[in-house]
PDB file of N, CA and C in Angstrom:
ATOM      1  N   GLY A   1     -15.669 -90.872  42.898  1.00  0.00           N
ATOM      2  CA  GLY A   1     -16.932 -90.205  42.944  1.00  0.00           C
ATOM      3  C   GLY A   1     -18.072 -91.170  42.696  1.00  0.00           C
ATOM      4  N   VAL A   2     -19.234 -90.607  42.630  1.00  0.00           N
ATOM      5  CA  VAL A   2     -20.446 -91.392  42.421  1.00  0.00           C
ATOM      6  C   VAL A   2     -21.288 -90.716  41.353  1.00  0.00           C
ATOM      7  N   HIS A   3     -21.786 -91.508  40.434  1.00  0.00           N
ATOM      8  CA  HIS A   3     -22.716 -91.021  39.420  1.00  0.00           C
ATOM      9  C   HIS A   3     -23.933 -91.925  39.449  1.00  0.00           C
ATOM     10  N   ILE A   4     -25.096 -91.353  39.672  1.00  0.00           N
ATOM     11  CA  ILE A   4     -26.343 -92.102  39.642  1.00  0.00           C
ATOM     12  C   ILE A   4     -27.316 -91.296  38.799  1.00  0.00           C
ATOM     13  N   ILE A   5     -27.838 -91.918  37.756  1.00  0.00           N
ATOM     14  CA  ILE A   5     -28.758 -91.232  36.855  1.00  0.00           C
ATOM     15  C   ILE A   5     -30.074 -91.992  36.842  1.00  0.00           C
ATOM     16  N   GLY A   6     -31.161 -91.280  36.988  1.00  0.00           N
ATOM     17  CA  GLY A   6     -32.467 -91.911  36.888  1.00  0.00           C
ATOM     18  C   GLY A   6     -33.404 -91.441  37.976  1.00  0.00           C
ATOM     19  N   ALA A   7     -34.584 -92.011  37.935  1.00  0.00           N
ATOM     20  CA  ALA A   7     -35.597 -91.670  38.929  1.00  0.00           C
ATOM     21  C   ALA A   7     -35.106 -92.032  40.323  1.00  0.00           C
ATOM     22  N   ARG A   8     -35.361 -91.169  41.264  1.00  0.00           N
ATOM     23  CA  ARG A   8     -34.995 -91.374  42.667  1.00  0.00           C
ATOM     24  C   ARG A   8     -33.481 -91.428  42.910  1.00  0.00           C
ATOM     25  N   ALA A   9     -32.697 -90.859  42.005  1.00  0.00           N
ATOM     26  CA  ALA A   9     -31.247 -90.844  42.173  1.00  0.00           C
ATOM     27  C   ALA A   9     -30.845 -90.117  43.453  1.00  0.00           C
ATOM     28  N   ALA A  10     -31.552 -89.055  43.780  1.00  0.00           N
ATOM     29  CA  ALA A  10     -31.226 -88.289  44.990  1.00  0.00           C
ATOM     30  C   ALA A  10     -31.388 -89.131  46.241  1.00  0.00           C
ATOM     31  N   GLU A  11     -32.308 -90.080  46.205  1.00  0.00           N
ATOM     32  CA  GLU A  11     -32.533 -90.950  47.358  1.00  0.00           C
ATOM     33  C   GLU A  11     -31.353 -91.899  47.587  1.00  0.00           C
ATOM     34  N   MET A  12     -30.645 -92.245  46.510  1.00  0.00           N
ATOM     35  CA  MET A  12     -29.543 -93.205  46.624  1.00  0.00           C
ATOM     36  C   MET A  12     -28.177 -92.556  46.811  1.00  0.00           C
ATOM     37  N   ILE A  13     -27.971 -91.371  46.260  1.00  0.00           N
ATOM     38  CA  ILE A  13     -26.633 -90.801  46.242  1.00  0.00           C
ATOM     39  C   ILE A  13     -26.138 -90.377  47.621  1.00  0.00           C
ATOM     40  N   ALA A  14     -27.040 -90.004  48.509  1.00  0.00           N
ATOM     41  CA  ALA A  14     -26.617 -89.561  49.843  1.00  0.00           C
ATOM     42  C   ALA A  14     -25.841 -90.654  50.572  1.00  0.00           C
ATOM     43  N   GLU A  15     -26.307 -91.882  50.489  1.00  0.00           N
ATOM     44  CA  GLU A  15     -25.606 -92.980  51.154  1.00  0.00           C
ATOM     45  C   GLU A  15     -24.239 -93.227  50.522  1.00  0.00           C
ATOM     46  N   ALA A  16     -24.162 -93.130  49.208  1.00  0.00           N
ATOM     47  CA  ALA A  16     -22.891 -93.340  48.523  1.00  0.00           C
ATOM     48  C   ALA A  16     -21.878 -92.258  48.895  1.00  0.00           C
ATOM     49  N   VAL A  17     -22.324 -91.023  48.977  1.00  0.00           N
ATOM     50  CA  VAL A  17     -21.435 -89.919  49.363  1.00  0.00           C
ATOM     51  C   VAL A  17     -20.948 -90.110  50.796  1.00  0.00           C
ATOM     52  N   LEU A  18     -21.831 -90.511  51.678  1.00  0.00           N
ATOM     53  CA  LEU A  18     -21.451 -90.777  53.066  1.00  0.00           C
ATOM     54  C   LEU A  18     -20.389 -91.874  53.128  1.00  0.00           C
ATOM     55  N   ALA A  19     -20.581 -92.923  52.361  1.00  0.00           N
ATOM     56  CA  ALA A  19     -19.611 -94.025  52.328  1.00  0.00           C
ATOM     57  C   ALA A  19     -18.250 -93.537  51.835  1.00  0.00           C
ATOM     58  N   LEU A  20     -18.246 -92.702  50.814  1.00  0.00           N
ATOM     59  CA  LEU A  20     -16.984 -92.160  50.301  1.00  0.00           C
ATOM     60  C   LEU A  20     -16.292 -91.282  51.338  1.00  0.00           C
ATOM     61  N   GLU A  21     -17.043 -90.426  51.986  1.00  0.00           N
ATOM     62  CA  GLU A  21     -16.473 -89.508  52.977  1.00  0.00           C
ATOM     63  C   GLU A  21     -15.828 -90.241  54.146  1.00  0.00           C
ATOM     64  N   PHE A  22     -16.397 -91.370  54.529  1.00  0.00           N
ATOM     65  CA  PHE A  22     -15.878 -92.107  55.677  1.00  0.00           C
ATOM     66  C   PHE A  22     -15.042 -93.316  55.280  1.00  0.00           C
ATOM     67  N   GLY A  23     -14.765 -93.460  53.990  1.00  0.00           N
ATOM     68  CA  GLY A  23     -13.910 -94.545  53.526  1.00  0.00           C
ATOM     69  C   GLY A  23     -14.508 -95.925  53.743  1.00  0.00           C
ATOM     70  N   ALA A  24     -15.821 -96.031  53.634  1.00  0.00           N
ATOM     71  CA  ALA A  24     -16.492 -97.312  53.850  1.00  0.00           C
ATOM     72  C   ALA A  24     -16.197 -98.277  52.705  1.00  0.00           C
ATOM     73  N   SER A  25     -16.057 -99.535  53.054  1.00  0.00           N
ATOM     74  CA  SER A  25     -15.851-100.575  52.047  1.00  0.00           C
ATOM     75  C   SER A  25     -17.206-101.097  51.575  1.00  0.00           C
ATOM     76  N   ALA A  26     -17.181-101.917  50.533  1.00  0.00           N
ATOM     77  CA  ALA A  26     -18.418-102.542  50.065  1.00  0.00           C
ATOM     78  C   ALA A  26     -19.030-103.376  51.183  1.00  0.00           C
ATOM     79  N   GLU A  27     -18.199-104.040  51.960  1.00  0.00           N
ATOM     80  CA  GLU A  27     -18.706-104.844  53.074  1.00  0.00           C
ATOM     81  C   GLU A  27     -19.383-103.962  54.121  1.00  0.00           C
ATOM     82  N   ASP A  28     -18.794-102.796  54.406  1.00  0.00           N
ATOM     83  CA  ASP A  28     -19.408-101.863  55.362  1.00  0.00           C
ATOM     84  C   ASP A  28     -20.806-101.457  54.900  1.00  0.00           C
ATOM     85  N   ILE A  29     -20.933-101.153  53.623  1.00  0.00           N
ATOM     86  CA  ILE A  29     -22.226-100.740  53.080  1.00  0.00           C
ATOM     87  C   ILE A  29     -23.225-101.894  53.154  1.00  0.00           C
ATOM     88  N   ALA A  30     -22.775-103.083  52.787  1.00  0.00           N
ATOM     89  CA  ALA A  30     -23.659-104.251  52.794  1.00  0.00           C
ATOM     90  C   ALA A  30     -24.143-104.588  54.200  1.00  0.00           C
ATOM     91  N   ARG A  31     -23.325-104.312  55.220  1.00  0.00           N
ATOM     92  CA  ARG A  31     -23.686-104.653  56.595  1.00  0.00           C
ATOM     93  C   ARG A  31     -24.526-103.575  57.282  1.00  0.00           C
ATOM     94  N   THR A  32     -24.690-102.424  56.627  1.00  0.00           N
ATOM     95  CA  THR A  32     -25.481-101.335  57.179  1.00  0.00           C
ATOM     96  C   THR A  32     -26.971-101.655  57.053  1.00  0.00           C
ATOM     97  N   VAL A  33     -27.747-101.272  58.041  1.00  0.00           N
ATOM     98  CA  VAL A  33     -29.189-101.505  58.002  1.00  0.00           C
ATOM     99  C   VAL A  33     -29.823-100.590  56.954  1.00  0.00           C
ATOM    100  N   HIS A  34     -30.635-101.159  56.101  1.00  0.00           N
ATOM    101  CA  HIS A  34     -31.330-100.407  55.060  1.00  0.00           C
ATOM    102  C   HIS A  34     -32.825-100.655  55.188  1.00  0.00           C
ATOM    103  N   GLY A  35     -33.593 -99.584  55.065  1.00  0.00           N
ATOM    104  CA  GLY A  35     -35.042 -99.725  55.095  1.00  0.00           C
ATOM    105  C   GLY A  35     -35.533-100.507  53.882  1.00  0.00           C
ATOM    106  N   HIS A  36     -36.663-101.166  54.027  1.00  0.00           N
ATOM    107  CA  HIS A  36     -37.212-101.947  52.920  1.00  0.00           C
ATOM    108  C   HIS A  36     -38.692-101.645  52.805  1.00  0.00           C
ATOM    109  N   PRO A  37     -39.204-101.362  51.679  1.00  0.00           N
ATOM    110  CA  PRO A  37     -38.531-101.228  50.390  1.00  0.00           C
ATOM    111  C   PRO A  37     -38.106 -99.778  50.142  1.00  0.00           C
ATOM    112  N   THR A  38     -36.892 -99.574  49.744  1.00  0.00           N
ATOM    113  CA  THR A  38     -36.390 -98.251  49.360  1.00  0.00           C
ATOM    114  C   THR A  38     -35.449 -98.405  48.173  1.00  0.00           C
ATOM    115  N   PHE A  39     -35.247 -97.328  47.450  1.00  0.00           N
ATOM    116  CA  PHE A  39     -34.300 -97.370  46.347  1.00  0.00           C
ATOM    117  C   PHE A  39     -32.870 -97.460  46.863  1.00  0.00           C
ATOM    118  N   ALA A  40     -32.601 -96.885  48.029  1.00  0.00           N
ATOM    119  CA  ALA A  40     -31.257 -96.948  48.603  1.00  0.00           C
ATOM    120  C   ALA A  40     -30.860 -98.391  48.904  1.00  0.00           C
ATOM    121  N   GLU A  41     -31.825 -99.244  49.072  1.00  0.00           N
ATOM    122  CA  GLU A  41     -31.555-100.662  49.312  1.00  0.00           C
ATOM    123  C   GLU A  41     -30.798-101.279  48.127  1.00  0.00           C
ATOM    124  N   ALA A  42     -30.952-100.708  46.953  1.00  0.00           N
ATOM    125  CA  ALA A  42     -30.231-101.195  45.774  1.00  0.00           C
ATOM    126  C   ALA A  42     -28.729-101.062  45.960  1.00  0.00           C
ATOM    127  N   LEU A  43     -28.287-100.015  46.661  1.00  0.00           N
ATOM    128  CA  LEU A  43     -26.862 -99.853  46.947  1.00  0.00           C
ATOM    129  C   LEU A  43     -26.367-100.988  47.832  1.00  0.00           C
ATOM    130  N   MET A  44     -27.160-101.365  48.828  1.00  0.00           N
ATOM    131  CA  MET A  44     -26.790-102.467  49.705  1.00  0.00           C
ATOM    132  C   MET A  44     -26.682-103.760  48.903  1.00  0.00           C
ATOM    133  N   GLU A  45     -27.625-104.004  48.014  1.00  0.00           N
ATOM    134  CA  GLU A  45     -27.597-105.222  47.210  1.00  0.00           C
ATOM    135  C   GLU A  45     -26.385-105.243  46.288  1.00  0.00           C
ATOM    136  N   ALA A  46     -26.030-104.099  45.716  1.00  0.00           N
ATOM    137  CA  ALA A  46     -24.847-104.024  44.861  1.00  0.00           C
ATOM    138  C   ALA A  46     -23.582-104.265  45.671  1.00  0.00           C
ATOM    139  N   ALA A  47     -23.511-103.687  46.861  1.00  0.00           N
ATOM    140  CA  ALA A  47     -22.340-103.881  47.716  1.00  0.00           C
ATOM    141  C   ALA A  47     -22.226-105.337  48.149  1.00  0.00           C
ATOM    142  N   ALA A  48     -23.341-105.970  48.444  1.00  0.00           N
ATOM    143  CA  ALA A  48     -23.325-107.381  48.835  1.00  0.00           C
ATOM    144  C   ALA A  48     -22.860-108.255  47.677  1.00  0.00           C
ATOM    145  N   ALA A  49     -23.186-107.879  46.466  1.00  0.00           N
ATOM    146  CA  ALA A  49     -22.776-108.651  45.293  1.00  0.00           C
ATOM    147  C   ALA A  49     -21.269-108.594  45.077  1.00  0.00           C
ATOM    148  N   VAL A  50     -20.620-107.535  45.541  1.00  0.00           N
ATOM    149  CA  VAL A  50     -19.166-107.404  45.400  1.00  0.00           C
ATOM    150  C   VAL A  50     -18.465-108.517  46.161  1.00  0.00           C
ATOM    151  N   ARG A  51     -19.045-108.936  47.267  1.00  0.00           N
ATOM    152  CA  ARG A  51     -18.429-109.960  48.107  1.00  0.00           C
ATOM    153  C   ARG A  51     -18.556-111.360  47.523  1.00  0.00           C
ATOM    154  N   LYS A  52     -19.418-111.561  46.545  1.00  0.00           N
ATOM    155  CA  LYS A  52     -19.667-112.904  46.003  1.00  0.00           C
ATOM    156  C   LYS A  52     -18.628-113.317  44.998  1.00  0.00           C
TER     157      LYS A  52
END
């Protein structure tokens, strides 16, 4: 599952739920186009950090 607490959590959780439903990997999330600047972009940055 996904737990996100804080301001703008609703903006970020939708992408995480979509990734879970489709079995996306951290690499899949990192390679997805993200608008800038958005809070959802933080998910992309976290996923990219997994690969390092």
